Amino acid sequence: MQQINLAEASQNLPDLIEAALSGEEIIIIKDNQPLVKLTPVPQFKRRRQSGSAKGLITISDDFDEPLEDFKEYME
């Protein structure tokens, strides 16, 4: 973990970003108090595509009919 004060961080931001992308934890401090932690944004392998599961799920015609086990409670 690397701690760096705000003034130094503003001068070395590109280097700090590279270090964070490499897996290093970077904490920016001001007046010896931690302010910000630099972490990379996770990359997603692929974007979701709407309709990609179309046809994979079927619902029976009697889906919303009362169940036999609950008939006595429905009366």
Short mmCIF file of N, CA, C and O in Angstrom, two decimals:
data_model
loop_
_atom_site.label_atom_id
_atom_site.label_comp_id
_atom_site.label_asym_id
_atom_site.label_seq_id
_atom_site.Cartn_x
_atom_site.Cartn_y
_atom_site.Cartn_z
N MET A 1 0.85 -1.17 0.00
CA MET A 1 0.00 0.00 0.00
C MET A 1 0.89 1.24 0.00
O MET A 1 1.81 1.35 0.79
N GLN A 2 0.56 2.12 -0.92
CA GLN A 2 1.33 3.36 -1.03
C GLN A 2 0.46 4.52 -0.60
O GLN A 2 -0.67 4.67 -1.07
N GLN A 3 0.96 5.35 0.31
CA GLN A 3 0.25 6.56 0.73
C GLN A 3 1.01 7.75 0.18
O GLN A 3 2.23 7.82 0.29
N ILE A 4 0.26 8.68 -0.39
CA ILE A 4 0.88 9.86 -0.99
C ILE A 4 0.00 11.06 -0.69
O ILE A 4 -1.23 10.95 -0.68
N ASN A 5 0.65 12.21 -0.41
CA ASN A 5 -0.16 13.38 -0.09
C ASN A 5 -0.77 13.98 -1.35
O ASN A 5 -0.35 13.70 -2.47
N LEU A 6 -1.78 14.79 -1.15
CA LEU A 6 -2.56 15.33 -2.25
C LEU A 6 -1.74 16.13 -3.25
O LEU A 6 -1.91 15.99 -4.46
N ALA A 7 -0.82 16.93 -2.77
CA ALA A 7 0.01 17.75 -3.66
C ALA A 7 0.87 16.88 -4.56
O ALA A 7 0.95 17.10 -5.78
N GLU A 8 1.49 15.84 -3.99
CA GLU A 8 2.31 14.94 -4.80
C GLU A 8 1.45 14.13 -5.77
O GLU A 8 1.86 13.86 -6.89
N ALA A 9 0.27 13.76 -5.31
CA ALA A 9 -0.63 12.96 -6.16
C ALA A 9 -1.04 13.74 -7.40
O ALA A 9 -1.11 13.19 -8.50
N SER A 10 -1.31 15.02 -7.23
CA SER A 10 -1.74 15.82 -8.38
C SER A 10 -0.62 15.95 -9.42
O SER A 10 -0.88 16.07 -10.61
N GLN A 11 0.64 15.92 -8.97
CA GLN A 11 1.77 16.02 -9.89
C GLN A 11 2.09 14.68 -10.55
O GLN A 11 2.66 14.65 -11.64
N ASN A 12 1.75 13.57 -9.88
CA ASN A 12 2.13 12.24 -10.37
C ASN A 12 0.93 11.36 -10.71
O ASN A 12 1.03 10.14 -10.67
N LEU A 13 -0.19 11.97 -11.04
CA LEU A 13 -1.41 11.20 -11.24
C LEU A 13 -1.27 10.11 -12.30
O LEU A 13 -1.69 8.97 -12.07
N PRO A 14 -0.68 10.36 -13.47
CA PRO A 14 -0.56 9.27 -14.46
C PRO A 14 0.22 8.06 -13.92
O PRO A 14 -0.17 6.92 -14.16
N ASP A 15 1.28 8.31 -13.18
CA ASP A 15 2.07 7.21 -12.60
C ASP A 15 1.27 6.45 -11.54
O ASP A 15 1.34 5.23 -11.44
N LEU A 16 0.49 7.19 -10.76
CA LEU A 16 -0.32 6.56 -9.73
C LEU A 16 -1.43 5.70 -10.34
O LEU A 16 -1.73 4.61 -9.85
N ILE A 17 -1.99 6.19 -11.43
CA ILE A 17 -3.02 5.40 -12.12
C ILE A 17 -2.42 4.11 -12.66
O ILE A 17 -3.01 3.03 -12.52
N GLU A 18 -1.26 4.18 -13.24
CA GLU A 18 -0.59 2.97 -13.74
C GLU A 18 -0.31 1.99 -12.61
O GLU A 18 -0.48 0.78 -12.76
N ALA A 19 0.12 2.51 -11.47
CA ALA A 19 0.40 1.65 -10.32
C ALA A 19 -0.88 0.97 -9.84
O ALA A 19 -0.89 -0.22 -9.52
N ALA A 20 -1.98 1.71 -9.79
CA ALA A 20 -3.26 1.14 -9.37
C ALA A 20 -3.73 0.09 -10.35
O ALA A 20 -4.24 -0.97 -9.96
N LEU A 21 -3.54 0.32 -11.64
CA LEU A 21 -3.92 -0.66 -12.65
C LEU A 21 -3.09 -1.93 -12.55
O LEU A 21 -3.54 -3.01 -12.93
N SER A 22 -1.89 -1.80 -12.02
CA SER A 22 -1.02 -2.95 -11.84
C SER A 22 -1.33 -3.72 -10.56
O SER A 22 -0.69 -4.72 -10.26
N GLY A 23 -2.29 -3.23 -9.77
CA GLY A 23 -2.70 -3.94 -8.58
C GLY A 23 -2.25 -3.33 -7.27
O GLY A 23 -2.57 -3.82 -6.20
N GLU A 24 -1.50 -2.25 -7.34
CA GLU A 24 -1.03 -1.61 -6.12
C GLU A 24 -2.15 -0.75 -5.52
O GLU A 24 -2.91 -0.11 -6.25
N GLU A 25 -2.26 -0.76 -4.20
CA GLU A 25 -3.26 0.06 -3.53
C GLU A 25 -2.66 1.43 -3.27
O GLU A 25 -1.62 1.56 -2.63
N ILE A 26 -3.31 2.47 -3.77
CA ILE A 26 -2.84 3.85 -3.64
C ILE A 26 -3.83 4.62 -2.78
O ILE A 26 -5.01 4.70 -3.10
N ILE A 27 -3.34 5.20 -1.68
CA ILE A 27 -4.17 6.02 -0.80
C ILE A 27 -3.66 7.45 -0.88
O ILE A 27 -2.47 7.71 -0.67
N ILE A 28 -4.55 8.38 -1.18
CA ILE A 28 -4.18 9.80 -1.21
C ILE A 28 -4.62 10.41 0.11
O ILE A 28 -5.76 10.25 0.54
N ILE A 29 -3.66 11.10 0.74
CA ILE A 29 -3.92 11.66 2.07
C ILE A 29 -3.80 13.18 2.06
O ILE A 29 -3.15 13.76 1.18
N LYS A 30 -4.44 13.81 3.03
CA LYS A 30 -4.32 15.26 3.23
C LYS A 30 -4.32 15.47 4.74
O LYS A 30 -5.20 14.97 5.43
N ASP A 31 -3.36 16.19 5.22
CA ASP A 31 -3.21 16.43 6.67
C ASP A 31 -3.18 15.11 7.44
O ASP A 31 -3.83 14.96 8.48
N ASN A 32 -2.45 14.13 6.90
CA ASN A 32 -2.29 12.80 7.48
C ASN A 32 -3.60 12.03 7.65
O ASN A 32 -3.67 11.09 8.43
N GLN A 33 -4.63 12.41 6.91
CA GLN A 33 -5.91 11.70 6.93
C GLN A 33 -6.18 11.13 5.54
O GLN A 33 -6.06 11.85 4.54
N PRO A 34 -6.52 9.86 5.43
CA PRO A 34 -6.81 9.28 4.12
C PRO A 34 -8.06 9.92 3.51
O PRO A 34 -9.06 10.11 4.19
N LEU A 35 -7.96 10.26 2.23
CA LEU A 35 -9.09 10.88 1.52
C LEU A 35 -9.67 9.95 0.46
O LEU A 35 -10.88 9.78 0.38
N VAL A 36 -8.77 9.39 -0.35
CA VAL A 36 -9.22 8.66 -1.53
C VAL A 36 -8.35 7.43 -1.73
O VAL A 36 -7.15 7.47 -1.48
N LYS A 37 -8.98 6.33 -2.19
CA LYS A 37 -8.22 5.15 -2.57
C LYS A 37 -8.39 4.95 -4.07
O LYS A 37 -9.52 4.90 -4.57
N LEU A 38 -7.29 4.86 -4.78
CA LEU A 38 -7.35 4.61 -6.22
C LEU A 38 -7.46 3.11 -6.47
O LEU A 38 -6.63 2.33 -6.00
N THR A 39 -8.50 2.72 -7.18
CA THR A 39 -8.68 1.32 -7.56
C THR A 39 -9.15 1.28 -9.00
O THR A 39 -9.90 2.16 -9.45
N PRO A 40 -8.75 0.27 -9.74
CA PRO A 40 -9.20 0.18 -11.13
C PRO A 40 -10.67 -0.23 -11.21
O PRO A 40 -11.19 -0.92 -10.33
N VAL A 41 -11.34 0.20 -12.26
CA VAL A 41 -12.72 -0.20 -12.53
C VAL A 41 -12.65 -1.57 -13.18
O VAL A 41 -11.90 -1.78 -14.13
N PRO A 42 -13.43 -2.53 -12.66
CA PRO A 42 -13.37 -3.88 -13.26
C PRO A 42 -13.87 -3.86 -14.71
O PRO A 42 -14.84 -3.17 -15.04
N GLN A 43 -13.18 -4.60 -15.54
CA GLN A 43 -13.56 -4.69 -16.95
C GLN A 43 -14.51 -5.85 -17.15
O GLN A 43 -14.29 -6.94 -16.64
N PHE A 44 -15.55 -5.61 -17.90
CA PHE A 44 -16.52 -6.65 -18.20
C PHE A 44 -16.16 -7.28 -19.54
O PHE A 44 -15.80 -6.59 -20.48
N LYS A 45 -16.25 -8.60 -19.59
CA LYS A 45 -15.84 -9.31 -20.79
C LYS A 45 -16.78 -9.05 -21.96
O LYS A 45 -16.36 -8.85 -23.07
N ARG A 46 -18.09 -9.07 -21.70
CA ARG A 46 -19.01 -8.76 -22.77
C ARG A 46 -20.24 -8.07 -22.22
O ARG A 46 -20.63 -8.28 -21.09
N ARG A 47 -20.80 -7.28 -23.05
CA ARG A 47 -22.02 -6.59 -22.67
C ARG A 47 -23.20 -7.53 -22.84
O ARG A 47 -23.21 -8.38 -23.72
N ARG A 48 -24.18 -7.36 -21.99
CA ARG A 48 -25.38 -8.16 -22.12
C ARG A 48 -26.14 -7.75 -23.36
O ARG A 48 -26.17 -6.58 -23.72
N GLN A 49 -26.75 -8.71 -23.98
CA GLN A 49 -27.52 -8.44 -25.18
C GLN A 49 -28.98 -8.77 -24.89
O GLN A 49 -29.30 -9.89 -24.48
N SER A 50 -29.85 -7.81 -25.09
CA SER A 50 -31.25 -8.05 -24.78
C SER A 50 -31.83 -9.10 -25.72
O SER A 50 -31.51 -9.13 -26.91
N GLY A 51 -32.64 -9.98 -25.17
CA GLY A 51 -33.28 -11.03 -25.96
C GLY A 51 -32.43 -12.26 -26.16
O GLY A 51 -32.83 -13.17 -26.89
N SER A 52 -31.26 -12.34 -25.53
CA SER A 52 -30.36 -13.47 -25.77
C SER A 52 -30.90 -14.78 -25.21
O SER A 52 -30.48 -15.85 -25.63
N ALA A 53 -31.86 -14.75 -24.26
CA ALA A 53 -32.43 -15.97 -23.69
C ALA A 53 -33.81 -16.29 -24.28
O ALA A 53 -34.49 -17.19 -23.80
N LYS A 54 -34.19 -15.58 -25.32
CA LYS A 54 -35.51 -15.79 -25.92
C LYS A 54 -35.65 -17.24 -26.38
O LYS A 54 -34.79 -17.79 -27.04
N GLY A 55 -36.77 -17.85 -25.97
CA GLY A 55 -37.06 -19.22 -26.36
C GLY A 55 -36.49 -20.26 -25.41
O GLY A 55 -36.77 -21.45 -25.56
N LEU A 56 -35.69 -19.87 -24.44
CA LEU A 56 -35.10 -20.83 -23.51
C LEU A 56 -36.00 -21.13 -22.32
O LEU A 56 -35.81 -22.13 -21.64
N ILE A 57 -36.97 -20.27 -22.07
CA ILE A 57 -37.84 -20.44 -20.91
C ILE A 57 -39.28 -20.57 -21.40
O ILE A 57 -39.74 -19.78 -22.23
N THR A 58 -39.99 -21.57 -20.87
CA THR A 58 -41.40 -21.73 -21.20
C THR A 58 -42.21 -21.77 -19.91
O THR A 58 -41.73 -22.25 -18.88
N ILE A 59 -43.41 -21.25 -19.99
CA ILE A 59 -44.33 -21.25 -18.84
C ILE A 59 -45.55 -22.05 -19.25
O ILE A 59 -46.14 -21.82 -20.31
N SER A 60 -45.94 -22.98 -18.39
CA SER A 60 -47.09 -23.82 -18.72
C SER A 60 -48.38 -22.99 -18.74
O SER A 60 -48.48 -21.95 -18.10
N ASP A 61 -49.38 -23.48 -19.48
CA ASP A 61 -50.63 -22.75 -19.62
C ASP A 61 -51.37 -22.61 -18.29
O ASP A 61 -52.10 -21.64 -18.08
N ASP A 62 -51.20 -23.56 -17.38
CA ASP A 62 -51.90 -23.50 -16.09
C ASP A 62 -51.03 -22.91 -14.98
O ASP A 62 -51.27 -23.13 -13.81
N PHE A 63 -50.06 -22.10 -15.34
CA PHE A 63 -49.12 -21.53 -14.38
C PHE A 63 -49.81 -20.80 -13.23
O PHE A 63 -49.44 -20.94 -12.08
N ASP A 64 -50.83 -20.01 -13.54
CA ASP A 64 -51.47 -19.21 -12.50
C ASP A 64 -52.73 -19.86 -11.92
O ASP A 64 -53.48 -19.22 -11.18
N GLU A 65 -52.97 -21.12 -12.20
CA GLU A 65 -54.09 -21.85 -11.61
C GLU A 65 -53.74 -22.22 -10.17
O GLU A 65 -52.58 -22.47 -9.85
N PRO A 66 -54.76 -22.27 -9.28
CA PRO A 66 -54.48 -22.66 -7.90
C PRO A 66 -53.93 -24.08 -7.82
O PRO A 66 -54.32 -24.95 -8.58
N LEU A 67 -53.05 -24.32 -6.87
CA LEU A 67 -52.46 -25.63 -6.68
C LEU A 67 -53.43 -26.53 -5.91
O LEU A 67 -54.18 -26.07 -5.05
N GLU A 68 -53.42 -27.82 -6.23
CA GLU A 68 -54.29 -28.78 -5.55
C GLU A 68 -54.06 -28.77 -4.04
O GLU A 68 -55.02 -28.85 -3.27
N ASP A 69 -52.84 -28.65 -3.62
CA ASP A 69 -52.51 -28.70 -2.19
C ASP A 69 -53.12 -27.53 -1.41
O ASP A 69 -53.27 -27.61 -0.19
N PHE A 70 -53.46 -26.45 -2.09
CA PHE A 70 -53.98 -25.26 -1.41
C PHE A 70 -55.47 -25.03 -1.64
O PHE A 70 -56.00 -24.00 -1.24
N LYS A 71 -56.16 -25.96 -2.30
CA LYS A 71 -57.58 -25.79 -2.61
C LYS A 71 -58.40 -25.52 -1.36
O LYS A 71 -59.30 -24.68 -1.38
N GLU A 72 -58.13 -26.23 -0.27
CA GLU A 72 -58.92 -26.04 0.94
C GLU A 72 -58.76 -24.65 1.53
O GLU A 72 -59.67 -24.13 2.18
N TYR A 73 -57.64 -24.00 1.31
CA TYR A 73 -57.43 -22.64 1.81
C TYR A 73 -58.05 -21.59 0.91
O TYR A 73 -58.27 -20.47 1.32
N MET A 74 -58.34 -21.94 -0.34
CA MET A 74 -58.85 -21.00 -1.32
C MET A 74 -60.38 -20.89 -1.27
O MET A 74 -60.95 -20.05 -1.91
N GLU A 75 -61.05 -21.78 -0.54
CA GLU A 75 -62.51 -21.78 -0.52
C GLU A 75 -63.06 -20.76 0.39
O GLU A 75 -62.65 -20.21 1.27
#
